[in-house]
Amino acid sequence: MTTSATRAPWLAATLLTGTVALYIALVAFGNITDFGTNQQFVRHVLAMDTTFKDDDLMWRAITSHALEDAAYVTIIVWETLAALILIAATYLWARHHPRARQASTVGLLMLLLLFGAGFIAIGGEWFAMWQSKTWNGLDAATRVIVLTGVALLVTYLPGAAQEND
């Protein structure tokens, strides 16, 4: 007999995966339809033009607009792929499909890599984004990592998915 208590992990995994899917789909959509706003963000972070301009760090700066834009387009493509995978995962959760957990894991790990390794480690530390009062996305990246991490943990709760996945 299925009770609401036994369905709770499944429901939580479904809703959290869907929430993250919606969020990253809107982020990707916004970056595509309003390309210039976050293009400037990426350009300023990579150029390190609003950091303390310490000579020991400035050699890291990338000031080629072509390279900056290539990085930005790569971010958008990665976000879009993660969104599509998470939308598919949400559908699979809703259908109680045995591959739901696997699809969620792939999409959620993509976001943890992008926001953890990409924005916090590379942007925050390598390009010293933490020094910028204007172009600092560390708080936003941290929020995404927390939401994504919680969603990933919930997908592995006992009872969230069928045991044979």
mmCIF file of C-alpha atoms in Angstrom:
data_model
loop_
_atom_site.group_PDB
_atom_site.id
_atom_site.type_symbol
_atom_site.label_atom_id
_atom_site.label_comp_id
_atom_site.label_asym_id
_atom_site.label_seq_id
_atom_site.Cartn_x
_atom_site.Cartn_y
_atom_site.Cartn_z
ATOM 1 C CA MET A 1 0.000 0.000 0.000
ATOM 2 C CA THR A 2 1.340 3.406 -0.993
ATOM 3 C CA THR A 3 0.970 6.168 1.558
ATOM 4 C CA SER A 4 1.801 9.833 1.339
ATOM 5 C CA ALA A 5 4.833 9.199 3.558
ATOM 6 C CA THR A 6 6.242 6.636 1.133
ATOM 7 C CA ARG A 7 5.586 8.918 -1.840
ATOM 8 C CA ALA A 8 7.151 11.989 -0.224
ATOM 9 C CA PRO A 9 10.757 11.335 -1.376
ATOM 10 C CA TRP A 10 9.562 10.741 -4.944
ATOM 11 C CA LEU A 11 7.450 13.892 -4.887
ATOM 12 C CA ALA A 12 10.302 15.942 -3.421
ATOM 13 C CA ALA A 13 12.732 14.667 -6.080
ATOM 14 C CA THR A 14 10.225 15.403 -8.831
ATOM 15 C CA LEU A 15 9.447 18.925 -7.617
ATOM 16 C CA LEU A 16 13.052 19.880 -6.858
ATOM 17 C CA THR A 17 14.271 18.587 -10.214
ATOM 18 C CA GLY A 18 11.469 20.528 -11.877
ATOM 19 C CA THR A 19 12.306 23.665 -9.923
ATOM 20 C CA VAL A 20 15.963 23.539 -10.918
ATOM 21 C CA ALA A 21 14.951 22.752 -14.513
ATOM 22 C CA LEU A 22 12.661 25.778 -14.610
ATOM 23 C CA TYR A 23 15.301 28.020 -13.056
ATOM 24 C CA ILE A 24 18.125 27.071 -15.416
ATOM 25 C CA ALA A 25 15.792 27.136 -18.437
ATOM 26 C CA LEU A 26 14.852 30.720 -17.546
ATOM 27 C CA VAL A 27 18.526 31.615 -17.043
ATOM 28 C CA ALA A 28 19.448 30.172 -20.443
ATOM 29 C CA PHE A 29 16.444 31.851 -22.087
ATOM 30 C CA GLY A 30 17.390 35.178 -20.531
ATOM 31 C CA ASN A 31 20.994 34.852 -21.663
ATOM 32 C CA ILE A 32 19.863 34.069 -25.205
ATOM 33 C CA THR A 33 17.183 36.768 -25.487
ATOM 34 C CA ASP A 34 19.133 39.436 -23.563
ATOM 35 C CA PHE A 35 22.586 38.385 -24.725
ATOM 36 C CA GLY A 36 24.322 41.683 -23.996
ATOM 37 C CA THR A 37 23.632 41.947 -20.263
ATOM 38 C CA ASN A 38 25.518 38.876 -19.098
ATOM 39 C CA GLN A 39 27.951 39.195 -21.990
ATOM 40 C CA GLN A 40 29.189 42.323 -20.222
ATOM 41 C CA PHE A 41 29.343 40.426 -16.950
ATOM 42 C CA VAL A 42 31.542 37.695 -18.456
ATOM 43 C CA ARG A 43 33.719 40.249 -20.246
ATOM 44 C CA HIS A 44 34.358 42.247 -17.064
ATOM 45 C CA VAL A 45 35.069 39.168 -14.945
ATOM 46 C CA LEU A 46 37.517 37.733 -17.471
ATOM 47 C CA ALA A 47 39.159 41.116 -18.093
ATOM 48 C CA MET A 48 39.493 41.610 -14.324
ATOM 49 C CA ASP A 49 38.984 45.335 -14.909
ATOM 50 C CA THR A 50 37.083 45.953 -11.660
ATOM 51 C CA THR A 51 39.419 43.991 -9.370
ATOM 52 C CA PHE A 52 42.206 45.423 -7.201
ATOM 53 C CA LYS A 53 44.482 45.249 -10.292
ATOM 54 C CA ASP A 54 47.283 43.562 -8.392
ATOM 55 C CA ASP A 55 50.220 43.045 -10.775
ATOM 56 C CA ASP A 56 50.674 39.531 -9.401
ATOM 57 C CA LEU A 57 47.180 38.619 -10.623
ATOM 58 C CA MET A 58 46.520 40.720 -13.706
ATOM 59 C CA TRP A 59 48.482 38.410 -15.997
ATOM 60 C CA ARG A 60 45.471 36.096 -15.708
ATOM 61 C CA ALA A 61 43.133 38.597 -17.371
ATOM 62 C CA ILE A 62 41.589 37.750 -20.731
ATOM 63 C CA THR A 63 40.884 40.887 -22.722
ATOM 64 C CA SER A 64 40.162 39.377 -26.128
ATOM 65 C CA HIS A 65 36.465 39.943 -26.835
ATOM 66 C CA ALA A 66 36.488 36.868 -29.073
ATOM 67 C CA LEU A 67 37.706 34.635 -26.221
ATOM 68 C CA GLU A 68 35.371 36.297 -23.715
ATOM 69 C CA ASP A 69 32.403 35.809 -26.040
ATOM 70 C CA ALA A 70 33.401 32.200 -26.740
ATOM 71 C CA ALA A 71 33.389 31.569 -22.986
ATOM 72 C CA TYR A 72 29.960 33.194 -22.688
ATOM 73 C CA VAL A 73 28.475 31.170 -25.555
ATOM 74 C CA THR A 74 29.920 28.004 -23.989
ATOM 75 C CA ILE A 75 28.185 28.892 -20.714
ATOM 76 C CA ILE A 76 24.866 29.415 -22.512
ATOM 77 C CA VAL A 77 25.157 26.116 -24.394
ATOM 78 C CA TRP A 78 26.010 24.291 -21.118
ATOM 79 C CA GLU A 79 23.040 25.906 -19.333
ATOM 80 C CA THR A 80 20.714 25.016 -22.195
ATOM 81 C CA LEU A 81 21.840 21.379 -22.251
ATOM 82 C CA ALA A 82 21.463 21.116 -18.475
ATOM 83 C CA ALA A 83 17.975 22.636 -18.702
ATOM 84 C CA LEU A 84 16.900 20.167 -21.396
ATOM 85 C CA ILE A 85 18.260 17.220 -19.426
ATOM 86 C CA LEU A 86 16.515 18.392 -16.243
ATOM 87 C CA ILE A 87 13.232 18.972 -18.075
ATOM 88 C CA ALA A 88 13.484 15.413 -19.405
ATOM 89 C CA ALA A 89 14.375 14.188 -15.899
ATOM 90 C CA THR A 90 11.317 15.918 -14.446
ATOM 91 C CA TYR A 91 9.158 14.176 -17.021
ATOM 92 C CA LEU A 92 10.790 10.849 -16.138
ATOM 93 C CA TRP A 93 10.181 11.435 -12.406
ATOM 94 C CA ALA A 94 6.533 12.222 -13.116
ATOM 95 C CA ARG A 95 6.233 8.942 -15.036
ATOM 96 C CA HIS A 96 8.043 6.954 -12.301
ATOM 97 C CA HIS A 97 10.595 5.958 -14.911
ATOM 98 C CA PRO A 98 13.618 4.037 -13.603
ATOM 99 C CA ARG A 99 16.034 6.420 -15.403
ATOM 100 C CA ALA A 100 14.737 9.548 -13.634
ATOM 101 C CA ARG A 101 17.447 9.532 -10.984
ATOM 102 C CA GLN A 102 20.170 9.029 -13.577
ATOM 103 C CA ALA A 103 18.922 11.907 -15.750
ATOM 104 C CA SER A 104 18.582 14.194 -12.733
ATOM 105 C CA THR A 105 22.087 13.325 -11.624
ATOM 106 C CA VAL A 106 23.573 14.237 -14.994
ATOM 107 C CA GLY A 107 21.757 17.581 -15.210
ATOM 108 C CA LEU A 108 22.377 18.525 -11.590
ATOM 109 C CA LEU A 109 26.072 17.626 -11.781
ATOM 110 C CA MET A 110 26.355 19.775 -14.907
ATOM 111 C CA LEU A 111 25.090 22.728 -12.882
ATOM 112 C CA LEU A 112 27.343 21.971 -9.918
ATOM 113 C CA LEU A 113 30.301 21.972 -12.307
ATOM 114 C CA LEU A 114 29.239 25.203 -14.004
ATOM 115 C CA PHE A 115 28.470 27.166 -10.869
ATOM 116 C CA GLY A 116 31.030 25.522 -8.569
ATOM 117 C CA ALA A 117 34.037 24.965 -10.797
ATOM 118 C CA GLY A 118 33.141 27.633 -13.359
ATOM 119 C CA PHE A 119 31.813 30.572 -11.388
ATOM 120 C CA ILE A 120 33.134 30.070 -7.863
ATOM 121 C CA ALA A 121 36.533 28.468 -8.539
ATOM 122 C CA ILE A 122 37.537 29.899 -11.909
ATOM 123 C CA GLY A 123 35.569 33.158 -11.888
ATOM 124 C CA GLY A 124 35.768 33.813 -8.167
ATOM 125 C CA GLU A 125 39.340 32.782 -7.473
ATOM 126 C CA TRP A 126 41.294 32.584 -10.719
ATOM 127 C CA PHE A 127 39.815 35.804 -12.125
ATOM 128 C CA ALA A 128 39.407 37.350 -8.639
ATOM 129 C CA MET A 129 35.707 38.094 -9.121
ATOM 130 C CA TRP A 130 35.418 38.308 -5.318
ATOM 131 C CA GLN A 131 37.328 41.604 -5.500
ATOM 132 C CA SER A 132 34.737 43.304 -7.719
ATOM 133 C CA LYS A 133 31.944 45.350 -6.191
ATOM 134 C CA THR A 134 30.188 45.594 -9.567
ATOM 135 C CA TRP A 135 30.722 42.251 -11.314
ATOM 136 C CA ASN A 136 30.594 39.726 -8.487
ATOM 137 C CA GLY A 137 28.348 36.727 -9.031
ATOM 138 C CA LEU A 138 29.533 34.611 -6.120
ATOM 139 C CA ASP A 139 26.346 34.991 -4.053
ATOM 140 C CA ALA A 140 24.170 34.001 -7.008
ATOM 141 C CA ALA A 141 26.408 31.033 -7.802
ATOM 142 C CA THR A 142 26.274 29.908 -4.180
ATOM 143 C CA ARG A 143 22.460 30.016 -4.201
ATOM 144 C CA VAL A 144 22.391 27.821 -7.315
ATOM 145 C CA ILE A 145 24.854 25.364 -5.785
ATOM 146 C CA VAL A 146 22.780 25.077 -2.609
ATOM 147 C CA LEU A 147 19.498 24.510 -4.495
ATOM 148 C CA THR A 148 21.144 22.094 -6.930
ATOM 149 C CA GLY A 149 22.956 20.237 -4.150
ATOM 150 C CA VAL A 150 19.771 19.825 -2.135
ATOM 151 C CA ALA A 151 17.965 18.544 -5.233
ATOM 152 C CA LEU A 152 20.765 16.054 -5.878
ATOM 153 C CA LEU A 153 20.702 14.793 -2.297
ATOM 154 C CA VAL A 154 16.919 14.398 -2.343
ATOM 155 C CA THR A 155 17.065 12.318 -5.528
ATOM 156 C CA TYR A 156 19.107 9.779 -3.566
ATOM 157 C CA LEU A 157 16.778 9.504 -0.590
ATOM 158 C CA PRO A 158 15.453 6.004 -0.040
ATOM 159 C CA GLY A 159 12.152 5.686 -1.849
ATOM 160 C CA ALA A 160 12.750 8.568 -4.251
ATOM 161 C CA ALA A 161 13.217 6.320 -7.257
ATOM 162 C CA GLN A 162 12.666 2.725 -8.227
ATOM 163 C CA GLU A 163 15.414 0.498 -6.878
ATOM 164 C CA ASN A 164 16.422 -0.895 -10.275
ATOM 165 C CA ASP A 165 17.736 2.376 -11.689
#
